[in-house]
PDB file of C-alpha atoms in Angstrom:
ATOM      1  CA  MET A  23      31.283  22.112  34.456  1.00 50.00           C
ATOM      2  CA  MET A  24      32.197  19.088  32.346  1.00 62.00           C
ATOM      3  CA  ASP A  25      32.784  15.872  34.297  1.00 89.00           C
ATOM      4  CA  ILE A  26      36.156  14.145  34.027  1.00 89.00           C
ATOM      5  CA  GLU A  27      34.956  11.252  31.869  1.00 90.00           C
ATOM      6  CA  ALA A  28      33.363  13.595  29.342  1.00 91.00           C
ATOM      7  CA  LYS A  29      36.503  15.776  29.275  1.00 92.00           C
ATOM      8  CA  ILE A  30      38.816  12.795  28.670  1.00 93.00           C
ATOM      9  CA  ARG A  31      36.536  11.450  25.931  1.00 94.00           C
ATOM     10  CA  GLU A  32      36.407  14.909  24.311  1.00 94.00           C
ATOM     11  CA  ASP A  33      40.229  15.161  24.521  1.00 93.00           C
ATOM     12  CA  MET A  34      40.489  11.789  22.746  1.00 94.00           C
ATOM     13  CA  ARG A  35      38.147  13.035  20.027  1.00 94.00           C
ATOM     14  CA  THR A  36      40.188  16.253  19.714  1.00 95.00           C
ATOM     15  CA  LEU A  37      43.339  14.173  19.116  1.00 94.00           C
ATOM     16  CA  GLY A  38      41.694  13.027  15.884  1.00 94.00           C
ATOM     17  CA  CYS A  39      39.822   9.837  16.755  1.00 93.00           C
ATOM     18  CA  SER A  40      36.242   9.848  15.453  1.00 93.00           C
ATOM     19  CA  SER A  41      35.243   6.296  16.468  1.00 94.00           C
ATOM     20  CA  ASP A  42      32.961   6.156  19.513  1.00 95.00           C
ATOM     21  CA  LEU A  43      33.925   2.497  20.044  1.00 94.00           C
ATOM     22  CA  LYS A  44      37.671   3.269  20.045  1.00 95.00           C
ATOM     23  CA  ILE A  45      37.129   6.201  22.412  1.00 96.00           C
ATOM     24  CA  SER A  46      35.060   4.043  24.800  1.00 95.00           C
ATOM     25  CA  LEU A  47      37.642   1.252  24.788  1.00 96.00           C
ATOM     26  CA  ALA A  48      40.554   3.674  25.245  1.00 96.00           C
ATOM     27  CA  TYR A  49      38.755   5.449  28.084  1.00 96.00           C
ATOM     28  CA  HIS A  50      38.102   2.122  29.851  1.00 96.00           C
ATOM     29  CA  LEU A  51      41.735   1.063  29.351  1.00 96.00           C
ATOM     30  CA  TYR A  52      43.004   4.428  30.638  1.00 96.00           C
ATOM     31  CA  VAL A  53      40.939   4.101  33.836  1.00 95.00           C
ATOM     32  CA  TYR A  54      41.953   0.429  34.195  1.00 95.00           C
ATOM     33  CA  LEU A  55      45.672   1.246  33.944  1.00 95.00           C
ATOM     34  CA  VAL A  56      45.413   4.166  36.385  1.00 93.00           C
ATOM     35  CA  ASP A  57      43.015   2.760  38.990  1.00 92.00           C
ATOM     36  CA  VAL A  58      43.530  -1.019  38.829  1.00 92.00           C
ATOM     37  CA  LYS A  59      47.097  -1.477  37.590  1.00 92.00           C
ATOM     38  CA  LEU A  60      48.340   1.722  39.335  1.00 92.00           C
ATOM     39  CA  MET A  61      50.492   2.777  36.371  1.00 94.00           C
ATOM     40  CA  TYR A  62      52.646   5.891  36.326  1.00 94.00           C
ATOM     41  CA  ASP A  63      52.728   8.745  33.764  1.00 95.00           C
ATOM     42  CA  THR A  64      49.610   7.418  32.046  1.00 95.00           C
ATOM     43  CA  GLU A  65      48.618   9.309  28.886  1.00 95.00           C
ATOM     44  CA  TYR A  66      46.335   8.685  25.923  1.00 95.00           C
ATOM     45  CA  CYS A  67      47.621   9.191  22.382  1.00 95.00           C
ATOM     46  CA  TYR A  68      46.348   8.926  18.829  1.00 96.00           C
ATOM     47  CA  ASN A  69      48.194   7.878  15.665  1.00 95.00           C
ATOM     48  CA  LYS A  70      46.300   8.956  12.551  1.00 94.00           C
ATOM     49  CA  ASP A  71      48.442   6.812  10.205  1.00 93.00           C
ATOM     50  CA  VAL A  72      46.973   3.622  11.685  1.00 94.00           C
ATOM     51  CA  ASP A  73      43.846   5.214  13.229  1.00 93.00           C
ATOM     52  CA  ALA A  74      44.863   3.930  16.680  1.00 94.00           C
ATOM     53  CA  LEU A  75      43.878   5.464  19.996  1.00 96.00           C
ATOM     54  CA  TYR A  76      46.253   4.010  22.604  1.00 96.00           C
ATOM     55  CA  ILE A  77      47.641   4.554  26.080  1.00 96.00           C
ATOM     56  CA  VAL A  78      51.262   4.918  27.189  1.00 96.00           C
ATOM     57  CA  ALA A  79      52.208   4.263  30.812  1.00 95.00           C
ATOM     58  CA  ARG A  80      54.977   3.075  33.111  1.00 93.00           C
ATOM     59  CA  PRO A  81      54.308  -0.030  35.254  1.00 92.00           C
ATOM     60  CA  SER A  82      56.712   1.465  37.836  1.00 90.00           C
ATOM     61  CA  LYS A  83      58.566   4.759  38.117  1.00 90.00           C
ATOM     62  CA  ARG A  84      61.798   3.197  36.846  1.00 89.00           C
ATOM     63  CA  ASP A  85      60.287   1.290  33.905  1.00 90.00           C
ATOM     64  CA  LYS A  86      60.274   2.579  30.366  1.00 92.00           C
ATOM     65  CA  MET A  87      57.028   3.752  28.816  1.00 94.00           C
ATOM     66  CA  ASN A  88      54.866   0.890  27.568  1.00 95.00           C
ATOM     67  CA  ILE A  89      52.271   1.060  24.800  1.00 96.00           C
ATOM     68  CA  TYR A  90      48.765  -0.321  25.432  1.00 97.00           C
ATOM     69  CA  VAL A  91      46.342  -0.655  22.520  1.00 97.00           C
ATOM     70  CA  PRO A  92      42.710  -1.445  23.352  1.00 97.00           C
ATOM     71  CA  VAL A  93      41.180  -4.146  21.142  1.00 96.00           C
ATOM     72  CA  PRO A  94      37.589  -5.424  21.342  1.00 95.00           C
ATOM     73  CA  THR A  95      37.538  -9.204  21.793  1.00 93.00           C
ATOM     74  CA  HIS A  96      35.286  -9.625  18.753  1.00 92.00           C
ATOM     75  CA  GLU A  97      37.950  -8.117  16.438  1.00 90.00           C
ATOM     76  CA  ASP A  98      40.242 -10.447  14.493  1.00 89.00           C
ATOM     77  CA  VAL A  99      43.905  -9.858  15.283  1.00 91.00           C
ATOM     78  CA  ASN A 100      46.728 -11.229  13.159  1.00 89.00           C
ATOM     79  CA  MET A 101      50.504 -10.814  13.089  1.00 89.00           C
ATOM     80  CA  GLU A 102      50.278  -8.297  10.239  1.00 90.00           C
ATOM     81  CA  PHE A 103      48.039  -6.045  12.371  1.00 91.00           C
ATOM     82  CA  ILE A 104      50.454  -6.344  15.310  1.00 92.00           C
ATOM     83  CA  GLY A 105      53.430  -5.623  13.030  1.00 90.00           C
ATOM     84  CA  VAL A 106      51.771  -2.475  11.665  1.00 92.00           C
ATOM     85  CA  LEU A 107      51.087  -1.257  15.210  1.00 93.00           C
ATOM     86  CA  GLN A 108      54.683  -1.960  16.278  1.00 93.00           C
ATOM     87  CA  GLN A 109      56.076  -0.216  13.209  1.00 91.00           C
ATOM     88  CA  ASN A 110      53.933   2.886  13.743  1.00 93.00           C
ATOM     89  CA  LEU A 111      53.778   3.148  17.540  1.00 94.00           C
ATOM     90  CA  CYS A 112      57.027   1.750  18.975  1.00 91.00           C
ATOM     91  CA  THR A 113      59.838   4.237  19.606  1.00 87.00           C
ATOM     92  CA  ILE A 114      63.349   4.200  21.062  1.00 83.00           C
ATOM     93  CA  GLU A 115      61.799   5.154  24.424  1.00 86.00           C
ATOM     94  CA  THR A 116      59.219   2.332  24.434  1.00 88.00           C
ATOM     95  CA  GLY A 117      61.337  -0.369  22.847  1.00 87.00           C
ATOM     96  CA  PRO A 118      60.038  -3.111  20.517  1.00 90.00           C
ATOM     97  CA  SER A 119      57.108  -4.296  22.655  1.00 92.00           C
ATOM     98  CA  ILE A 120      53.441  -3.503  22.318  1.00 95.00           C
ATOM     99  CA  ASN A 121      50.660  -4.552  24.689  1.00 96.00           C
ATOM    100  CA  LEU A 122      47.268  -5.449  23.294  1.00 96.00           C
ATOM    101  CA  ALA A 123      44.502  -5.017  25.858  1.00 96.00           C
ATOM    102  CA  PHE A 124      41.631  -7.258  24.832  1.00 96.00           C
ATOM    103  CA  ILE A 125      38.421  -5.810  26.259  1.00 95.00           C
ATOM    104  CA  ASP A 126      35.218  -7.864  26.379  1.00 93.00           C
ATOM    105  CA  GLY A 127      31.643  -6.578  26.388  1.00 89.00           C
ATOM    106  CA  ASP A 128      31.544  -6.779  30.209  1.00 91.00           C
ATOM    107  CA  LEU A 129      34.759  -4.655  30.253  1.00 90.00           C
ATOM    108  CA  SER A 130      36.911  -7.514  31.525  1.00 92.00           C
ATOM    109  CA  THR A 131      40.426  -6.812  30.271  1.00 95.00           C
ATOM    110  CA  VAL A 132      43.312  -9.140  29.435  1.00 95.00           C
ATOM    111  CA  ILE A 133      46.663  -7.746  28.331  1.00 95.00           C
ATOM    112  CA  TYR A 134      49.121  -9.622  26.107  1.00 94.00           C
ATOM    113  CA  THR A 135      52.606  -8.345  25.248  1.00 93.00           C
ATOM    114  CA  PHE A 136      54.063  -8.764  21.753  1.00 91.00           C
ATOM    115  CA  THR A 137      57.763  -8.080  21.202  1.00 89.00           C
ATOM    116  CA  LYS A 138      59.657  -7.805  17.933  1.00 83.00           C
ATOM    117  CA  GLY A 139      62.777  -9.945  17.846  1.00 74.00           C
ATOM    118  CA  ILE A 140      64.250 -11.817  20.779  1.00 63.00           C
ATOM    119  CA  VAL A 141      64.321 -10.252  24.209  1.00 60.00           C
ATOM    120  CA  GLU A 142      66.495 -11.484  27.052  1.00 70.00           C
ATOM    121  CA  ARG A 143      64.554 -12.974  29.926  1.00 76.00           C
ATOM    122  CA  PRO A 144      65.146 -11.301  33.262  1.00 79.00           C
ATOM    123  CA  THR A 145      67.242 -13.217  35.763  1.00 87.00           C
ATOM    124  CA  PRO A 146      65.430 -15.010  38.609  1.00 89.00           C
ATOM    125  CA  GLU A 147      66.880 -12.388  40.970  1.00 91.00           C
ATOM    126  CA  LYS A 148      65.358  -9.564  38.889  1.00 87.00           C
ATOM    127  CA  VAL A 149      62.005 -11.366  38.782  1.00 88.00           C
ATOM    128  CA  ALA A 150      62.056 -11.853  42.576  1.00 91.00           C
ATOM    129  CA  GLU A 151      63.071  -8.219  43.094  1.00 90.00           C
ATOM    130  CA  ARG A 152      60.280  -6.955  40.835  1.00 88.00           C
ATOM    131  CA  ARG A 153      57.735  -9.231  42.535  1.00 90.00           C
ATOM    132  CA  MET A 154      58.843  -7.979  45.970  1.00 92.00           C
ATOM    133  CA  ARG A 155      58.503  -4.325  44.829  1.00 90.00           C
ATOM    134  CA  GLU A 156      55.040  -5.033  43.414  1.00 89.00           C
ATOM    135  CA  GLU A 157      53.935  -6.782  46.609  1.00 91.00           C
ATOM    136  CA  ARG A 158      55.221  -3.863  48.698  1.00 91.00           C
ATOM    137  CA  ARG A 159      53.480  -1.385  46.422  1.00 89.00           C
ATOM    138  CA  MET A 160      50.214  -3.338  46.677  1.00 89.00           C
ATOM    139  CA  PHE A 161      50.553  -3.535  50.480  1.00 90.00           C
ATOM    140  CA  ILE A 162      51.108   0.220  50.752  1.00 88.00           C
ATOM    141  CA  ASP A 163      48.216   0.906  48.391  1.00 86.00           C
ATOM    142  CA  ASN A 164      45.913  -1.372  50.421  1.00 87.00           C
ATOM    143  CA  GLU A 165      46.955   0.329  53.667  1.00 87.00           C
ATOM    144  CA  LEU A 166      46.315   3.747  52.128  1.00 85.00           C
ATOM    145  CA  ARG A 167      42.896   2.619  50.920  1.00 85.00           C
ATOM    146  CA  LYS A 168      42.030   1.296  54.397  1.00 87.00           C
ATOM    147  CA  LYS A 169      42.997   4.597  56.008  1.00 85.00           C
ATOM    148  CA  LYS A 170      41.811   6.874  53.178  1.00 83.00           C
ATOM    149  CA  ASN A 171      38.941   8.443  55.113  1.00 82.00           C
ATOM    150  CA  GLU A 172      41.108   8.991  58.187  1.00 82.00           C
ATOM    151  CA  ILE A 173      43.884  10.563  56.099  1.00 78.00           C
ATOM    152  CA  LEU A 174      41.445  12.810  54.234  1.00 78.00           C
ATOM    153  CA  ASN A 175      39.753  13.826  57.484  1.00 78.00           C
ATOM    154  CA  ASP A 176      43.112  14.680  59.083  1.00 77.00           C
ATOM    155  CA  ALA A 177      44.163  16.633  55.983  1.00 75.00           C
ATOM    156  CA  MET A 178      40.910  18.607  55.951  1.00 77.00           C
ATOM    157  CA  ASN A 179      41.022  19.297  59.684  1.00 77.00           C
ATOM    158  CA  GLY A 180      44.731  20.095  60.033  1.00 72.00           C
ATOM    159  CA  GLY A 181      45.568  16.661  61.485  1.00 62.00           C
ATOM    160  CA  PHE A 182      47.985  16.125  64.340  1.00 61.00           C
ATOM    161  CA  VAL A 183      51.000  13.821  64.369  1.00 58.00           C
ATOM    162  CA  ASP A 184      52.451  12.742  67.724  1.00 61.00           C
ATOM    163  CA  ASP A 185      56.258  12.694  67.458  1.00 59.00           C
ATOM    164  CA  ASP A 186      56.320   9.553  69.620  1.00 63.00           C
ATOM    165  CA  GLU A 187      54.375   7.669  66.929  1.00 61.00           C
ATOM    166  CA  CYS A 188      56.796   8.526  64.108  1.00 58.00           C
ATOM    167  CA  GLN A 189      59.397   6.004  63.079  1.00 63.00           C
ATOM    168  CA  VAL A 190      62.379   6.460  60.804  1.00 62.00           C
ATOM    169  CA  ILE A 191      62.410   3.767  58.135  1.00 65.00           C
ATOM    170  CA  GLU A 192      65.680   3.095  56.402  1.00 62.00           C
TER     171      GLU A 192
END
């Protein structure tokens, strides 16, 4: 049986990408967005016109799909390159923004967003609301991680829930 990493890398190759470097960077970015950034609906894609292997994902369930292009830090990036990516990858669904994920040799990753045209800044209320949602999401994720073994053990052994311990959260 093929392990998951090998299957994902083979899928990326099957999409049309023949560059081992691009496949490695895209695989790392895919895992980073899923496991570290906890993105939703994460998928890898390939555009043969610009020979770009990239990832699309939603930062939250309600957000639009965002485009993430892995770029090695040693590669020169200029506005023409970014413009070509935006022209070929951006759609009505994603909007005019593209995220370049700069990945260093030690796999540290920094993401910068580039947007065509002028975009309205979110109101302070929207920023506070988004921050609160993210903090809540991180808290829940941390709690789930802390109790992961207990949850898995209960699931495997037909766990028991005491009705007195349940609370209705509104």
